[in-house]
Amino acid sequence: MIINHPLLGPRDSAEFIYMGDAGLINRPDPETASGEEWYAYAYLRDNPAGEHRELWWHEGGDRSWLVVTRNTVTHEISKVEIARDVARAQGRSK
Amino acid sequence: MHDLIAITALGGSAPRVDRVADTTLTENPGIALASVAARMDQETTCRKHLKAVIGAVPGPGKVQLHDPEAGFWMGPDQWMVGAPFDTHEDLAAQLKARFGESASVTEQTDAWVCFDLRGDGMEAVMELLCNVNIRAMQTGDAQRTSIHHLGCFVLRRDPSDWVRILGPRASAGSLHHAILTAMKSAL
Amino acid sequence: MTQSNRLSGGQIDRNTTLKFTFDGKTYDGHPGDTLASALLANNVRLMGRSFKYHRPRGPLTAGSEEPNAIVELRSGDRQEPNTRATTAELYDGLVAKSQNRWPSLAFDAMAINDRFSNFLTAGFYYKTFMWPAAFWEKVYEPIIRKAAGLGSLSMQADPDAYDKGFRHCELLIVGAGPAGLMAALTAGRAGRDVILADEDFAMGGQLNSETFALNDAPALDWTTATVAELSSLPNVRLMPRTTVIGAFDHGIYGAVERISDHLETPPEGKPRQILWRIYTQKTLLCAGATERSIAFENNDRPGIMLASAIRTYANRWAATPAQRVTIFTNNDDGHRTAADLHAKHVNIAAVVDTRADAPFSSDYEVIKGAQVVDTKGRLGLTFAELRLANGESRTVECGALGVSGGWNPNVHLTCHQRGRPTWNEDLAAFVPGADLPPGMTVAGAADGTFSTHGALTSGANAAARILDIKPSDAPTTEDAAVRQTPFWFVEGCSRAWLDQQNDVTVKDVKLSHQEGFRSVEHLKRYTTLGMATDQGKTSNMGGLAIMAELVGKSIPEVGTTIFRPPYTPTAIGVLGGRMRGMDFHPTRLTPSHFWAKERGAVFVEVGNWLRAQWFPIAGETNWRASVDREVRATRNSVGVCDCTTLGKIDVQGTDAALFLNKVYCNGFAKLAVGKTRYGLMLREDGIAMDDGTAGRLAEDHFVVTTTTANAGKVYQHMEFVRQCLMPDADVQLISTTEAWAQYAVAGPNSRKLLQKIVDPAFDISNDGFPFMACGNITVCGGLRARLFRISFSGELAFEIAVPSRYGDALIRKLMAQGEEFDVTPYGTEALGVMRIEKGHAAGNELNGTTTALNLGMGRMVSKAKDSIGSKLSERAGLNEDGALAQVGIKPVNAADKITAGGHLMAATGPVDAKHDQGYVTSAAFSPSLDHMIGLGFLKDGGSRLGETMRLVSPVTDLTVEVEIVSAHFVDPEGERVRA
């Protein structure tokens, strides 16, 4: 597969390490989250046949984490974002 | 002056040179390296210093070829700066003094082995080593890539029959073997 | 041996004669020949035996689709089974053997199978070898293995090398026939970046097989000129001998280039083959078409071939399978073969055309509305039996029979991403469907454009359309309209071969239908139709047609099986490339490696690293003697160990401490500059991930160490936390593992030794540089270095780091300066022994199932701050009474063995999983205590010190009485490390 890196352009997926569901960015708030929320965060993942937002690390490149929206059936990649920007947009800070 | 004698990454007292057909592979221990990463909210200052040192701020996929210091883009807000080892062995300290609080500077000199691959057959050799589109790569382009499972930087220099390959120093022997094998195969 | 079936003309170099042997007999051929063409020229039709019935077989085709003529090529360690004689380029000294026969090709004992064919029908294996179960391994399998299979392996390692490579282009053209050449001309003349790949060694495709003119000159003139023009263009790369084997995601194509297959041995340094990964923006598939056969009784005898193949042998290779040839056709293309053979003075016995309106010839007899219904000839064709239009029979004497049932476009690559071909009623053939791999276009015969002019034009136009440029003008040539009406099999046939490679007959397809296998995928697997090395390139359509008739559906309703990569058989060797033996993965060498090798160290692989395991000295006869000596020497005086392999990560930034507080479960915010602290990292689920130390070199600068094994994983994890969980934190990371040569200097004399190395400006006394101190120093008269007072051995110890290029000099210096203390280098074994004696956890204990609590570090998990894993480590399930706790284990009888992996059971009572109390993770002989010791996890272990238990290892048949003790066998108070 080819992942169109937002900074570096098209790159072979062999350069990346895959970490699955991009929901891992949404780490529960340690102040307020319930045990159920922590359980869901640590163990529950969707495994859709279709569009999936997932984390890829450009280990063989610029070391950026990317959020890649990929159709798991056709491998079509419709969107690639810098994970750091996604995390900020979702309200994460320090 | 200390009394410890350096060896090259391949273990020799002098750099190794190999020649196949009209293409030469040279181990190059003569480069000091330091990474420069901009501190949060200090990016402008960091870039100002970087430009002052190497003449420009290389963007993604680019190397600024410049003397004595040069540099290439490693990642967002992160660059590798290089300079002649003989005159700049303390490059990291020099850079830290200049960049101050605007950047994190880390000595990288001996994290890497440096090979210069040069000659008419360079492109054919590179095609057997990594997925870099070597024919499209121009002087001033820099890419990180994987050569036989080793994370390497490939810098296209001037003249353009010349690439510089930076690979992990501990695997210098494996990397050299891979490049030399590819030279014998392709040339 | 004369080449009695050699004709005039052809693309062979008659000035050079090549000698080759087939089944021990020597023949002559010429450069340009394939093994098959040279054998045919020498009047050899019989080239193999079939898979199941061991029927005599000769070549069916002249290309890579060949099912029959597969041989063992070369000898010794280069012997390669299942090589197609039809694509093997002839070279001087070539050695080939027929396969699947015993004792000889002409007399094959296993041909008896043919007599029992009634038992060996579809599903034979499923039906026959079901019972008794015990017979499977001992009786059936060995028999089947002996009888089945195609060819044999040399059982020796392949002496040749294979490469992998990467190429990029704007347009990949697959196939250099008329369409591919015109496409390459069009794109190449416009200066576009093109790769043109063809599996053949001569570009030109079908043009190499034809006699008609292009621009009023022989086709070869045009092909030669075109290839020459393309070669002269720097933007066009020609890749002959290259098979594009698969169409993968996003414009990545796999291609195998045969660099040295046409040579006896590869030239020095050159690979046998290269696996190319081609990255392309657009692909034009010009893969041509494959002729299909017609099924009739005994249609598999040597000499019965596809009509176009006979034409190719005659025109390209000046060879004919026999001097008297019959053609059996349902279309006009069969007549072209007859005309070309006639022109080369081959006797045409007859052209048998199924059509009543077949064209007339003044040169030979055309029998209209007739069919071939059976054949004769034990080891090769002698007679064809015809059924004439009026129902009468007639026998025709001939040595070869060319069969033409029309042409099928080669759609394979269009289907590699699950696209399905569509049925074209006019051609009675499948053509590429609408859902092609993204970026792919199809032209020429592969797209169902069968006339030569049509193919030339379609290639030019397709390239022009793809690249938005002007098409090059196609040469003038034949442009005959193509009629293809379906005619798949002769009525009433039974032992009529559809799939010659797998010996699948019309009868087998009928039987499988009778037994309820109606889906085409089931049909394939039950009968094996379309399997093996040719993947049914000549057989699938016939099988589908018969299936369709049986179920009363149309062919498109029955559908095809799925085409998958690779397009042709691909050697495992080329998939592995150079990654063989010691080159399987890169090797990492420590800075002291060359010195250690001089010292005679024994090395061990730790991940990719080679580390010194121990350093034997004269008189030591076993590893234990060396290791025990190294431990004692270190504990009594001073030892040195290369610990460069530990991961080192530079963590800088104003939020560096905040960041470490997040990734380590214990706190780092208050760590003073110049101090080091042990840190434990948890996974988010509360399980321990890795441990190490972090030294604070400045307010905003830490150096973190990881275990050797987890260095890469921890770096990845830290980047995830930095970028995805703390995107606004001011922290920067970079690995410095290989930048510094780092040595542990351990033992009571370690300070004294280091004082001779460290420049006097730096006070490393216990007051000046206490336990857990760290800092930048200089050594040996001014070299920048780092010093950490940390200890894995439990002794007074330091770790000293210098830039890697000086690591070799530093270890030599340490050895020279340490002579007065009898300094001893130690390896990973002594390191392991000492850490077990000290009770330090390592990979065996941080094994992916243990928590901080299990490791005796439960209280380290700070509740004052949030860190990765802190929340879920509080889960009730991980904190129950009786949770496993790390303990030490020693044998009650000092001579007894302790083994890692053994389980702890109560002193008396049953020994079973239900009564399992814990397990041993690490064990070693302790030279300090003079008996074996172990570390392990025991339920509620902390409160059970002094208890006697049984250590049980059913695997090694061991039961030993052990005592549960503190894990800190040596210096439990930690006085030495602080000395």
mmCIF file of C-alpha atoms in Angstrom, chain C residues 520-768:
data_model
loop_
_atom_site.group_PDB
_atom_site.id
_atom_site.type_symbol
_atom_site.label_atom_id
_atom_site.label_comp_id
_atom_site.label_asym_id
_atom_site.label_seq_id
_atom_site.Cartn_x
_atom_site.Cartn_y
_atom_site.Cartn_z
ATOM 1 C CA VAL C 520 -16.955 -23.406 -9.852
ATOM 2 C CA GLU C 521 -14.717 -22.974 -6.803
ATOM 3 C CA HIS C 522 -15.812 -26.427 -5.540
ATOM 4 C CA LEU C 523 -15.286 -27.922 -8.973
ATOM 5 C CA LYS C 524 -11.733 -26.607 -8.993
ATOM 6 C CA ARG C 525 -10.856 -28.033 -5.605
ATOM 7 C CA TYR C 526 -12.599 -31.375 -6.033
ATOM 8 C CA THR C 527 -11.169 -32.159 -9.458
ATOM 9 C CA THR C 528 -7.957 -30.023 -9.138
ATOM 10 C CA LEU C 529 -8.858 -28.457 -12.493
ATOM 11 C CA GLY C 530 -6.788 -25.321 -12.962
ATOM 12 C CA MET C 531 -4.348 -25.934 -10.127
ATOM 13 C CA ALA C 532 -0.577 -26.532 -10.130
ATOM 14 C CA THR C 533 2.148 -24.695 -12.001
ATOM 15 C CA ASP C 534 0.128 -23.588 -15.034
ATOM 16 C CA GLN C 535 -2.886 -22.483 -12.945
ATOM 17 C CA GLY C 536 -5.219 -23.652 -15.673
ATOM 18 C CA LYS C 537 -4.215 -21.121 -18.319
ATOM 19 C CA THR C 538 -5.140 -23.576 -21.055
ATOM 20 C CA SER C 539 -7.805 -25.535 -19.196
ATOM 21 C CA ASN C 540 -10.108 -23.338 -17.146
ATOM 22 C CA MET C 541 -12.397 -22.296 -19.985
ATOM 23 C CA GLY C 542 -13.031 -25.858 -21.135
ATOM 24 C CA GLY C 543 -13.941 -26.910 -17.620
ATOM 25 C CA LEU C 544 -16.306 -23.979 -17.215
ATOM 26 C CA ALA C 545 -17.975 -24.693 -20.535
ATOM 27 C CA ILE C 546 -18.685 -28.292 -19.617
ATOM 28 C CA MET C 547 -19.864 -27.310 -16.166
ATOM 29 C CA ALA C 548 -22.164 -24.718 -17.724
ATOM 30 C CA GLU C 549 -23.702 -27.245 -20.030
ATOM 31 C CA LEU C 550 -24.219 -29.760 -17.228
ATOM 32 C CA VAL C 551 -25.988 -27.289 -14.952
ATOM 33 C CA GLY C 552 -27.887 -25.732 -17.839
ATOM 34 C CA LYS C 553 -26.461 -22.284 -17.302
ATOM 35 C CA SER C 554 -24.462 -19.946 -19.485
ATOM 36 C CA ILE C 555 -20.697 -19.672 -18.948
ATOM 37 C CA PRO C 556 -20.917 -16.159 -17.469
ATOM 38 C CA GLU C 557 -23.516 -17.426 -15.007
ATOM 39 C CA VAL C 558 -21.158 -20.168 -13.864
ATOM 40 C CA GLY C 559 -18.376 -17.589 -13.568
ATOM 41 C CA THR C 560 -14.655 -18.036 -13.129
ATOM 42 C CA THR C 561 -12.503 -18.897 -10.177
ATOM 43 C CA ILE C 562 -10.414 -16.036 -8.787
ATOM 44 C CA PHE C 563 -7.030 -15.306 -10.341
ATOM 45 C CA ARG C 564 -4.385 -14.623 -7.729
ATOM 46 C CA PRO C 565 -0.707 -13.696 -7.858
ATOM 47 C CA PRO C 566 1.759 -14.909 -8.941
ATOM 48 C CA TYR C 567 0.968 -15.063 -12.650
ATOM 49 C CA THR C 568 3.604 -17.768 -13.184
ATOM 50 C CA PRO C 569 5.458 -20.000 -10.695
ATOM 51 C CA THR C 570 7.880 -17.975 -8.617
ATOM 52 C CA ALA C 571 10.865 -19.364 -6.738
ATOM 53 C CA ILE C 572 10.843 -18.936 -2.973
ATOM 54 C CA GLY C 573 14.486 -17.901 -3.315
ATOM 55 C CA VAL C 574 13.643 -14.716 -5.166
ATOM 56 C CA LEU C 575 11.041 -13.789 -2.569
ATOM 57 C CA GLY C 576 13.730 -14.126 0.083
ATOM 58 C CA GLY C 577 16.287 -12.134 -1.869
ATOM 59 C CA ARG C 578 19.557 -11.627 -0.062
ATOM 60 C CA MET C 579 17.975 -12.297 3.330
ATOM 61 C CA ARG C 580 19.541 -15.718 3.767
ATOM 62 C CA GLY C 581 21.824 -17.186 6.406
ATOM 63 C CA MET C 582 23.847 -14.538 8.193
ATOM 64 C CA ASP C 583 22.213 -11.879 6.027
ATOM 65 C CA PHE C 584 18.729 -12.769 7.257
ATOM 66 C CA HIS C 585 18.804 -9.626 9.364
ATOM 67 C CA PRO C 586 21.406 -6.908 9.872
ATOM 68 C CA THR C 587 23.935 -7.473 12.615
ATOM 69 C CA ARG C 588 24.724 -4.831 15.221
ATOM 70 C CA LEU C 589 28.228 -4.796 16.636
ATOM 71 C CA THR C 590 29.187 -3.220 19.944
ATOM 72 C CA PRO C 591 32.051 -0.684 20.097
ATOM 73 C CA SER C 592 34.212 -3.278 21.865
ATOM 74 C CA HIS C 593 33.448 -5.992 19.302
ATOM 75 C CA PHE C 594 36.775 -6.016 17.469
ATOM 76 C CA TRP C 595 38.655 -5.996 20.760
ATOM 77 C CA ALA C 596 36.441 -8.783 22.176
ATOM 78 C CA LYS C 597 37.032 -10.877 19.077
ATOM 79 C CA GLU C 598 40.777 -10.501 19.541
ATOM 80 C CA ARG C 599 40.282 -11.652 23.135
ATOM 81 C CA GLY C 600 38.578 -14.811 21.899
ATOM 82 C CA ALA C 601 35.160 -13.941 23.275
ATOM 83 C CA VAL C 602 32.235 -16.253 22.601
ATOM 84 C CA PHE C 603 29.383 -14.225 21.110
ATOM 85 C CA VAL C 604 25.623 -14.527 21.477
ATOM 86 C CA GLU C 605 22.864 -12.980 19.386
ATOM 87 C CA VAL C 606 20.698 -10.627 21.436
ATOM 88 C CA GLY C 607 18.121 -9.331 18.996
ATOM 89 C CA ASN C 608 20.303 -8.097 16.149
ATOM 90 C CA TRP C 609 23.226 -7.419 18.468
ATOM 91 C CA LEU C 610 26.207 -9.683 18.812
ATOM 92 C CA ARG C 611 27.325 -9.496 22.429
ATOM 93 C CA ALA C 612 30.247 -11.162 24.169
ATOM 94 C CA GLN C 613 28.745 -14.033 26.157
ATOM 95 C CA TRP C 614 31.913 -14.893 28.046
ATOM 96 C CA PHE C 615 35.671 -14.538 27.579
ATOM 97 C CA PRO C 616 37.381 -17.932 27.912
ATOM 98 C CA ILE C 617 41.017 -17.997 29.024
ATOM 99 C CA ALA C 618 43.632 -20.687 28.617
ATOM 100 C CA GLY C 619 42.832 -23.841 30.558
ATOM 101 C CA GLU C 620 39.077 -23.262 30.786
ATOM 102 C CA THR C 621 37.291 -26.221 29.297
ATOM 103 C CA ASN C 622 33.660 -25.222 29.741
ATOM 104 C CA TRP C 623 31.587 -22.066 29.779
ATOM 105 C CA ARG C 624 30.736 -22.363 33.465
ATOM 106 C CA ALA C 625 34.406 -22.091 34.419
ATOM 107 C CA SER C 626 34.682 -18.826 32.483
ATOM 108 C CA VAL C 627 31.449 -17.380 33.801
ATOM 109 C CA ASP C 628 32.144 -18.319 37.424
ATOM 110 C CA ARG C 629 35.585 -16.743 37.162
ATOM 111 C CA GLU C 630 34.176 -13.547 35.649
ATOM 112 C CA VAL C 631 31.577 -13.238 38.441
ATOM 113 C CA ARG C 632 34.087 -13.847 41.214
ATOM 114 C CA ALA C 633 36.619 -11.459 39.717
ATOM 115 C CA THR C 634 34.025 -8.729 39.431
ATOM 116 C CA ARG C 635 32.708 -9.219 42.963
ATOM 117 C CA ASN C 636 36.233 -9.422 44.379
ATOM 118 C CA SER C 637 37.963 -6.702 42.392
ATOM 119 C CA VAL C 638 36.675 -5.182 39.162
ATOM 120 C CA GLY C 639 35.017 -6.310 35.956
ATOM 121 C CA VAL C 640 34.091 -4.495 32.749
ATOM 122 C CA CYS C 641 31.108 -5.227 30.512
ATOM 123 C CA ASP C 642 29.964 -3.558 27.282
ATOM 124 C CA CYS C 643 26.420 -2.319 27.927
ATOM 125 C CA THR C 644 26.128 -0.143 24.795
ATOM 126 C CA THR C 645 23.234 -2.281 23.638
ATOM 127 C CA LEU C 646 20.854 -0.837 26.198
ATOM 128 C CA GLY C 647 18.566 1.645 24.451
ATOM 129 C CA LYS C 648 19.407 5.274 25.111
ATOM 130 C CA ILE C 649 16.898 7.994 24.395
ATOM 131 C CA ASP C 650 17.675 11.684 24.731
ATOM 132 C CA VAL C 651 14.669 13.471 26.260
ATOM 133 C CA GLN C 652 14.851 17.265 26.214
ATOM 134 C CA GLY C 653 12.505 20.218 26.596
ATOM 135 C CA THR C 654 10.945 22.303 29.315
ATOM 136 C CA ASP C 655 8.302 19.593 29.789
ATOM 137 C CA ALA C 656 10.788 16.704 29.811
ATOM 138 C CA ALA C 657 10.145 15.887 33.469
ATOM 139 C CA LEU C 658 6.367 16.145 32.977
ATOM 140 C CA PHE C 659 6.710 13.752 30.055
ATOM 141 C CA LEU C 660 8.731 11.199 32.035
ATOM 142 C CA ASN C 661 6.139 11.414 34.779
ATOM 143 C CA LYS C 662 3.619 10.255 32.189
ATOM 144 C CA VAL C 663 5.563 7.339 30.766
ATOM 145 C CA TYR C 664 7.077 6.045 34.022
ATOM 146 C CA CYS C 665 4.790 4.887 36.820
ATOM 147 C CA ASN C 666 7.115 6.435 39.396
ATOM 148 C CA GLY C 667 7.866 10.146 39.734
ATOM 149 C CA PHE C 668 10.657 12.086 37.994
ATOM 150 C CA ALA C 669 9.645 15.702 38.482
ATOM 151 C CA LYS C 670 11.648 16.045 41.673
ATOM 152 C CA LEU C 671 14.763 14.217 40.496
ATOM 153 C CA ALA C 672 17.730 16.519 41.033
ATOM 154 C CA VAL C 673 20.068 17.486 38.209
ATOM 155 C CA GLY C 674 23.071 15.163 38.343
ATOM 156 C CA LYS C 675 21.018 12.227 39.636
ATOM 157 C CA THR C 676 19.755 9.021 38.067
ATOM 158 C CA ARG C 677 16.616 7.108 39.015
ATOM 159 C CA TYR C 678 15.277 3.646 38.251
ATOM 160 C CA GLY C 679 12.038 3.852 36.310
ATOM 161 C CA LEU C 680 9.317 1.302 35.549
ATOM 162 C CA MET C 681 7.111 1.742 32.495
ATOM 163 C CA LEU C 682 3.670 0.161 32.416
ATOM 164 C CA ARG C 683 1.410 -0.569 29.515
ATOM 165 C CA GLU C 684 -1.955 1.147 29.700
ATOM 166 C CA ASP C 685 -3.497 -2.128 30.965
ATOM 167 C CA GLY C 686 -1.255 -2.026 34.046
ATOM 168 C CA ILE C 687 1.217 -4.711 32.983
ATOM 169 C CA ALA C 688 4.942 -3.886 33.162
ATOM 170 C CA MET C 689 6.371 -2.962 29.746
ATOM 171 C CA ASP C 690 10.004 -2.087 30.322
ATOM 172 C CA ASP C 691 12.386 -0.711 32.907
ATOM 173 C CA GLY C 692 15.540 1.304 32.918
ATOM 174 C CA THR C 693 17.039 4.455 34.300
ATOM 175 C CA ALA C 694 16.733 8.141 33.594
ATOM 176 C CA GLY C 695 19.625 10.439 34.391
ATOM 177 C CA ARG C 696 19.004 14.174 34.629
ATOM 178 C CA LEU C 697 21.848 16.027 32.939
ATOM 179 C CA ALA C 698 20.070 19.402 33.126
ATOM 180 C CA GLU C 699 16.697 20.786 34.224
ATOM 181 C CA ASP C 700 15.429 20.185 30.692
ATOM 182 C CA HIS C 701 17.571 17.217 29.671
ATOM 183 C CA PHE C 702 17.288 13.539 30.623
ATOM 184 C CA VAL C 703 19.002 10.449 29.243
ATOM 185 C CA VAL C 704 16.652 7.472 29.434
ATOM 186 C CA THR C 705 17.852 3.885 29.127
ATOM 187 C CA THR C 706 15.723 0.940 28.057
ATOM 188 C CA THR C 707 16.360 -2.776 27.987
ATOM 189 C CA THR C 708 18.255 -4.007 24.924
ATOM 190 C CA ALA C 709 15.291 -5.965 23.624
ATOM 191 C CA ASN C 710 12.703 -3.203 23.964
ATOM 192 C CA ALA C 711 14.692 -0.189 22.776
ATOM 193 C CA GLY C 712 12.743 0.233 19.543
ATOM 194 C CA LYS C 713 9.368 -0.480 21.090
ATOM 195 C CA VAL C 714 9.889 1.962 23.953
ATOM 196 C CA TYR C 715 10.957 4.699 21.557
ATOM 197 C CA GLN C 716 7.810 4.118 19.500
ATOM 198 C CA HIS C 717 5.693 4.219 22.663
ATOM 199 C CA MET C 718 7.320 7.437 23.834
ATOM 200 C CA GLU C 719 6.708 9.072 20.439
ATOM 201 C CA PHE C 720 3.078 7.991 20.659
ATOM 202 C CA VAL C 721 2.674 9.561 24.079
ATOM 203 C CA ARG C 722 4.463 12.707 22.949
ATOM 204 C CA GLN C 723 2.588 13.236 19.668
ATOM 205 C CA CYS C 724 -0.822 11.736 20.370
ATOM 206 C CA LEU C 725 -1.415 12.119 24.115
ATOM 207 C CA MET C 726 0.652 15.208 25.005
ATOM 208 C CA PRO C 727 0.716 17.157 21.724
ATOM 209 C CA ASP C 728 1.412 20.499 23.412
ATOM 210 C CA ALA C 729 4.162 19.328 25.720
ATOM 211 C CA ASP C 730 7.546 20.893 25.032
ATOM 212 C CA VAL C 731 9.563 17.706 24.725
ATOM 213 C CA GLN C 732 11.873 16.395 22.008
ATOM 214 C CA LEU C 733 13.135 12.835 21.612
ATOM 215 C CA ILE C 734 15.974 11.231 19.719
ATOM 216 C CA SER C 735 17.710 7.879 20.019
ATOM 217 C CA THR C 736 21.387 8.013 20.937
ATOM 218 C CA THR C 737 21.922 4.292 21.511
ATOM 219 C CA GLU C 738 24.725 3.914 18.991
ATOM 220 C CA ALA C 739 26.279 7.336 19.538
ATOM 221 C CA TRP C 740 27.879 6.316 22.818
ATOM 222 C CA ALA C 741 30.063 3.383 23.731
ATOM 223 C CA GLN C 742 29.002 2.554 27.269
ATOM 224 C CA TYR C 743 30.803 0.229 29.665
ATOM 225 C CA ALA C 744 29.779 -1.010 33.089
ATOM 226 C CA VAL C 745 32.786 -0.931 35.408
ATOM 227 C CA ALA C 746 31.777 -2.939 38.475
ATOM 228 C CA GLY C 747 33.353 -4.236 41.634
ATOM 229 C CA PRO C 748 35.018 -2.913 44.777
ATOM 230 C CA ASN C 749 37.984 -1.595 42.767
ATOM 231 C CA SER C 750 35.887 0.070 40.072
ATOM 232 C CA ARG C 751 36.359 3.561 41.462
ATOM 233 C CA LYS C 752 40.100 3.109 41.738
ATOM 234 C CA LEU C 753 40.253 2.005 38.134
ATOM 235 C CA LEU C 754 38.112 4.853 36.902
ATOM 236 C CA GLN C 755 40.103 7.397 38.834
ATOM 237 C CA LYS C 756 42.976 6.516 36.506
ATOM 238 C CA ILE C 757 40.765 7.265 33.474
ATOM 239 C CA VAL C 758 38.549 10.156 34.511
ATOM 240 C CA ASP C 759 40.273 13.503 34.356
ATOM 241 C CA PRO C 760 41.281 14.762 37.806
ATOM 242 C CA ALA C 761 39.003 17.790 37.585
ATOM 243 C CA PHE C 762 36.102 15.442 38.299
ATOM 244 C CA ASP C 763 35.661 14.127 41.807
ATOM 245 C CA ILE C 764 34.240 10.623 41.662
ATOM 246 C CA SER C 765 34.723 9.801 45.328
ATOM 247 C CA ASN C 766 31.705 8.537 47.233
ATOM 248 C CA ASP C 767 30.999 12.050 48.456
ATOM 249 C CA GLY C 768 31.705 13.767 45.162
#
